[in-house]
PDB file of C-alpha atoms in Angstrom:
ATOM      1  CA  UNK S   1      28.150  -9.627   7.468  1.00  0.00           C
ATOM      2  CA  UNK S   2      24.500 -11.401   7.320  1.00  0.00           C
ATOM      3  CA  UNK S   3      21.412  -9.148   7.330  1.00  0.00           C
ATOM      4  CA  UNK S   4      19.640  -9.225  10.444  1.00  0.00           C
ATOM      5  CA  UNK S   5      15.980 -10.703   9.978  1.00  0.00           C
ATOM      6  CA  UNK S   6      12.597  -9.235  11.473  1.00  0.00           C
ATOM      7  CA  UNK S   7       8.691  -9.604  10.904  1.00  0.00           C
ATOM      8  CA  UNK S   8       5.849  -6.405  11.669  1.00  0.00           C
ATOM      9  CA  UNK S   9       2.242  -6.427  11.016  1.00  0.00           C
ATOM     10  CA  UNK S  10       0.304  -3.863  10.070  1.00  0.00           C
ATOM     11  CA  UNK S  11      -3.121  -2.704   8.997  1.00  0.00           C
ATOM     12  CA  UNK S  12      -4.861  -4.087   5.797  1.00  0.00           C
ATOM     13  CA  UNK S  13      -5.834  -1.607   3.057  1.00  0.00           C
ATOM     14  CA  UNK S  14      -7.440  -3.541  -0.061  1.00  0.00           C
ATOM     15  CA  UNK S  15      -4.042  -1.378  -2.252  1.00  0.00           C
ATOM     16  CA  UNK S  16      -1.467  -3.024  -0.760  1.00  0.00           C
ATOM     17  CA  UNK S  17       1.326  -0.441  -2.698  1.00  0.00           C
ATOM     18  CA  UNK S  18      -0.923   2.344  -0.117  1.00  0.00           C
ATOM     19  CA  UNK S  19      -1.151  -0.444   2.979  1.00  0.00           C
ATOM     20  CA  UNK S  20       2.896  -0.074   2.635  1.00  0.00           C
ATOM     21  CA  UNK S  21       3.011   3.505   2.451  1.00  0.00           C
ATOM     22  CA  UNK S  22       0.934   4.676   5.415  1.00  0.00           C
ATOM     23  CA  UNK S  23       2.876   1.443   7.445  1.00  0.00           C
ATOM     24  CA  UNK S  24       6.119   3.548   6.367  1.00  0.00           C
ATOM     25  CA  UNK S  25       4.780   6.887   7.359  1.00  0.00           C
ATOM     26  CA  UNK S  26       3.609   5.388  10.633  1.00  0.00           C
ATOM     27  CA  UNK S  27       7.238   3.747  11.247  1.00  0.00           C
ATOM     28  CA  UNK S  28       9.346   6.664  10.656  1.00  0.00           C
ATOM     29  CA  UNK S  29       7.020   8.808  12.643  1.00  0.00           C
ATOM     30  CA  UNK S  30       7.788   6.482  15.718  1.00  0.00           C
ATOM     31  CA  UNK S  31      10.972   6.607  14.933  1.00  0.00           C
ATOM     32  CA  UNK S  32      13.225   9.073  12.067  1.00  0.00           C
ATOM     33  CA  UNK S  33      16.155   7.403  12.826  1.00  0.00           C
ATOM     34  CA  UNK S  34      17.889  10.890  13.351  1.00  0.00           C
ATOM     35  CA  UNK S  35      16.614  12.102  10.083  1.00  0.00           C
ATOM     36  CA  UNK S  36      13.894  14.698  11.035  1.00  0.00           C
ATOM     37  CA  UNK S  37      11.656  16.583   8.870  1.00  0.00           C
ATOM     38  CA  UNK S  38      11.482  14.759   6.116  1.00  0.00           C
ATOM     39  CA  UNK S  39       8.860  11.848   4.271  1.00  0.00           C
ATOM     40  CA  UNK S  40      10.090   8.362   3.034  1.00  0.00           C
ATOM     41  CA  UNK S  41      10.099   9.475  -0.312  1.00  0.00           C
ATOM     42  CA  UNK S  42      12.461  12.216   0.320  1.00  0.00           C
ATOM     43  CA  UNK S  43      14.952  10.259   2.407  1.00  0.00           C
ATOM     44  CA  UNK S  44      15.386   7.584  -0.248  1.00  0.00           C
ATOM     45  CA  UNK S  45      16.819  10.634  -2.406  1.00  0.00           C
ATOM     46  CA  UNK S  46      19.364  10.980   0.444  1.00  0.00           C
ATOM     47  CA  UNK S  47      22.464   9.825   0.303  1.00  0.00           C
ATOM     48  CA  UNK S  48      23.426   9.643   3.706  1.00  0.00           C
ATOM     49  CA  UNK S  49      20.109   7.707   4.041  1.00  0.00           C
ATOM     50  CA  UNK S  50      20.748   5.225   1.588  1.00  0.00           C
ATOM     51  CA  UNK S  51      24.434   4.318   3.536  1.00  0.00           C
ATOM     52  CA  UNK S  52      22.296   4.241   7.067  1.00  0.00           C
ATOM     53  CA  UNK S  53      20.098   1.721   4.979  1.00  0.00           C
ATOM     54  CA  UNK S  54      23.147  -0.302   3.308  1.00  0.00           C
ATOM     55  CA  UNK S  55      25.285  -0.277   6.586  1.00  0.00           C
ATOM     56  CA  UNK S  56      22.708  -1.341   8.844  1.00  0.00           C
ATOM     57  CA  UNK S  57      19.146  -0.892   7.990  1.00  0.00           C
ATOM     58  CA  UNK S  58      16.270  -0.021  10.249  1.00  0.00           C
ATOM     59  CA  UNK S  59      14.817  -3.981  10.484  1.00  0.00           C
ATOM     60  CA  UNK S  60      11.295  -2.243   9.113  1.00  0.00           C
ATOM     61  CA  UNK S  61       9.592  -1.225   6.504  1.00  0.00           C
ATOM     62  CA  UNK S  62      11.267   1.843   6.155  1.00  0.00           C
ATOM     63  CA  UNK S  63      14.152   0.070   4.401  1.00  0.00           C
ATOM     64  CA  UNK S  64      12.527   0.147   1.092  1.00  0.00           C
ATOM     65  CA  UNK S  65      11.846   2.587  -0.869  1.00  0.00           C
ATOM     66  CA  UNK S  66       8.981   0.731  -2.957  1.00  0.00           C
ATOM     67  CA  UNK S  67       6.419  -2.082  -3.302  1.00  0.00           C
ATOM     68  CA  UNK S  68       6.777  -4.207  -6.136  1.00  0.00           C
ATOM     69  CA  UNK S  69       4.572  -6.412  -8.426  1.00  0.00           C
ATOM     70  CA  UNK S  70       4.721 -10.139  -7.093  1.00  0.00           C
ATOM     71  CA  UNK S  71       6.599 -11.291 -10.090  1.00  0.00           C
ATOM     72  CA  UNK S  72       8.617  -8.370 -10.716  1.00  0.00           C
ATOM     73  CA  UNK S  73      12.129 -10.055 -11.040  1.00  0.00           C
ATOM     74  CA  UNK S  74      14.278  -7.388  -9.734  1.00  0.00           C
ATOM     75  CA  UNK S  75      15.910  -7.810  -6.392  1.00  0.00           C
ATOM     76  CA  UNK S  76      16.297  -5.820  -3.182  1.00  0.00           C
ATOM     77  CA  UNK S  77      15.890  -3.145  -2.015  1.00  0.00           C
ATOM     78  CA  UNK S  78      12.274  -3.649  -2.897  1.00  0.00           C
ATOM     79  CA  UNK S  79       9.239  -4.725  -0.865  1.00  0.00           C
ATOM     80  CA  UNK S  80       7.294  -7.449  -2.276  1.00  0.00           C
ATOM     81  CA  UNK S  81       4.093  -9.168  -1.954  1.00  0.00           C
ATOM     82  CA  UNK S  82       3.853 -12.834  -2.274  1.00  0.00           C
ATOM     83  CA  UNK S  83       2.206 -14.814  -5.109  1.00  0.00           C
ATOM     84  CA  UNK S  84      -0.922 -16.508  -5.067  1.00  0.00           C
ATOM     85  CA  UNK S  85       1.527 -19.889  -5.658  1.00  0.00           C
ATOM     86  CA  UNK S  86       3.545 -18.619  -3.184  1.00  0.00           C
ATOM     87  CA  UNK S  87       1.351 -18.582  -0.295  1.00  0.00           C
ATOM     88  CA  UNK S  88      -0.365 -21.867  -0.746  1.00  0.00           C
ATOM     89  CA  UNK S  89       3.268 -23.404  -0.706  1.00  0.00           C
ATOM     90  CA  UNK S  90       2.909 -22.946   2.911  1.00  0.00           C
ATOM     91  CA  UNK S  91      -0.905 -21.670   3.657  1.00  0.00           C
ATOM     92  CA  UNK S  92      -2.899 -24.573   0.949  1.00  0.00           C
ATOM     93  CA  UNK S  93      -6.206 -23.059   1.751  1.00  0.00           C
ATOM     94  CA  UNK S  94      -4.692 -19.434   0.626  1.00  0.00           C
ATOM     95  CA  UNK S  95      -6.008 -17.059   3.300  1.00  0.00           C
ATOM     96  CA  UNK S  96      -3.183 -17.592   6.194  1.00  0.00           C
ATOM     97  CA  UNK S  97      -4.273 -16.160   9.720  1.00  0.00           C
ATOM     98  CA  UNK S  98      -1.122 -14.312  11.528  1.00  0.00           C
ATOM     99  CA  UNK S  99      -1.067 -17.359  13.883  1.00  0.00           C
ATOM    100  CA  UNK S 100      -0.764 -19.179  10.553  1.00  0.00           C
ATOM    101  CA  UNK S 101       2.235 -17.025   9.048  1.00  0.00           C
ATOM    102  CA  UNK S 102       4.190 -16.848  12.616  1.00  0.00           C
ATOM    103  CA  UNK S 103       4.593 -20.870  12.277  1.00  0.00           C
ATOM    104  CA  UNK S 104       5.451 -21.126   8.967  1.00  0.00           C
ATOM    105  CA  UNK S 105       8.291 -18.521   9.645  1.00  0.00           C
ATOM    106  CA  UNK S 106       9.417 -20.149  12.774  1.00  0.00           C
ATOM    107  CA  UNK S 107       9.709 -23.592  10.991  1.00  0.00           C
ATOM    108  CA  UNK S 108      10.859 -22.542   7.894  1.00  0.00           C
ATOM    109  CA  UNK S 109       8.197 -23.232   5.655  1.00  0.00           C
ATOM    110  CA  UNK S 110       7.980 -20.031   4.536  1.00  0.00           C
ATOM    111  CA  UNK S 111      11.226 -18.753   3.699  1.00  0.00           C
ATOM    112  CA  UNK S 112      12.943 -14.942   5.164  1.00  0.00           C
ATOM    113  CA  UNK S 113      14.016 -13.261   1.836  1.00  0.00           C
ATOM    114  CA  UNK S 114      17.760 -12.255   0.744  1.00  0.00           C
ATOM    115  CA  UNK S 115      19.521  -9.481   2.232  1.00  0.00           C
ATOM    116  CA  UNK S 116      17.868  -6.284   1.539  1.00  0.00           C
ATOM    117  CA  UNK S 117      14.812  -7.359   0.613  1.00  0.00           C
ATOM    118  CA  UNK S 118      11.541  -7.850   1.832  1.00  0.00           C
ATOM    119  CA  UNK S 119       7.783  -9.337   1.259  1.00  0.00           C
ATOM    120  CA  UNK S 120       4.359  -9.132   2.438  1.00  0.00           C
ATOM    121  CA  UNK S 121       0.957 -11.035   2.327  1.00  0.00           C
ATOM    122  CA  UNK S 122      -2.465 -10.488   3.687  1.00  0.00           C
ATOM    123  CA  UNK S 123      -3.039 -11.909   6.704  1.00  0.00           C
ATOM    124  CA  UNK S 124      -7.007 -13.224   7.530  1.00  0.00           C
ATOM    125  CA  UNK S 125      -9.080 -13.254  10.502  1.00  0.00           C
ATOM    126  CA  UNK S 126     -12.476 -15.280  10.443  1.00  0.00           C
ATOM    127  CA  UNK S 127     -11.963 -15.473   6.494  1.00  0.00           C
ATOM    128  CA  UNK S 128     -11.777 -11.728   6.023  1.00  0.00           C
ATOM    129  CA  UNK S 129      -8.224  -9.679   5.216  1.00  0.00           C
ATOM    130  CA  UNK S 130      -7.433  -8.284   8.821  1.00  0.00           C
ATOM    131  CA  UNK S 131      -3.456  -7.636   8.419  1.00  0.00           C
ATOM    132  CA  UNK S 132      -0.567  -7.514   6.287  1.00  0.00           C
ATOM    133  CA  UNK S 133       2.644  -9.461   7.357  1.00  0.00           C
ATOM    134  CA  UNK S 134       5.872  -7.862   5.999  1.00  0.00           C
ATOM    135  CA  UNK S 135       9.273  -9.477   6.822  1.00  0.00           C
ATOM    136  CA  UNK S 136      12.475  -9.044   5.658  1.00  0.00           C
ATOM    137  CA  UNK S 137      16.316  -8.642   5.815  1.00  0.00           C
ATOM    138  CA  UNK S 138      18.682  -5.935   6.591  1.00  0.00           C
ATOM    139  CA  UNK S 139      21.220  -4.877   4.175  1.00  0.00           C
ATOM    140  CA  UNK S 140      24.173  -5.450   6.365  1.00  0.00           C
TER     141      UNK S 140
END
């Protein structure tokens, strides 16, 4: 099978490693999947978790259990923000607006990851960090 792909938005924090984490809390309070009662942290130490994860994924954040530095070469399950390079390959001015990010996804300028692995970049509004834009790819 192909991972399923899927984009979210969330609120910018300046520490984009915390930015992730409260965007996970926030996710797994609207939904726990059927795993109630415990934090992120604590369900990546499950492994019943990690098979709900590797057999089908939650198509959010919640499906990593870290951020990672931008050029960290390891591969999924890891979220991970773009590099500087990496966003003017598709956003030449550097500060993409969400409108901005939505068409490079849609016409493929700006690639979906592998399976089980996702990235994020700040997202601008009138010049000033507004968002983050995660997107990834389901495990399955």
């Amino acid at each position: 099978m192909g991972g399923d792909a899927w984009t979210h938005t969330g609120p910018y924090q300046r520490d984009l490693a915390a930015a992730f984490r409260q965007e996970q809390a926030e996710e797994l309070a609207r939904d726990n999947h059927g795993f109630e009662g415990r934090s992120v942290e604590q369900l990546w130490h499950d492994p019943q978790w990690q098979e709900y994860i590797f057999t089908g994924g939650t198509g959010t954040v919640l499906d990593f259990p870290s951020l990672i530095d931008p050029t960290d070469p390891h591969d999924g399950p890891f979220m991970r923000p773009l590099t500087d390079d990496e966003v003017r390959a598709w956003a030449p001015h550097g500060r993409p607006t969400q409108e901005e990010w939505d068409a490079a996804l849609q016409s493929e300028h700006l690639d979906f990851p592998a399976r089980a692995r996702g990235n994020c970049t700040v997202l601008y509004h009138d010049g000033k960090p507004a968002r983050i834009g995660y997107w990834g790819v389901t495990a399955d």
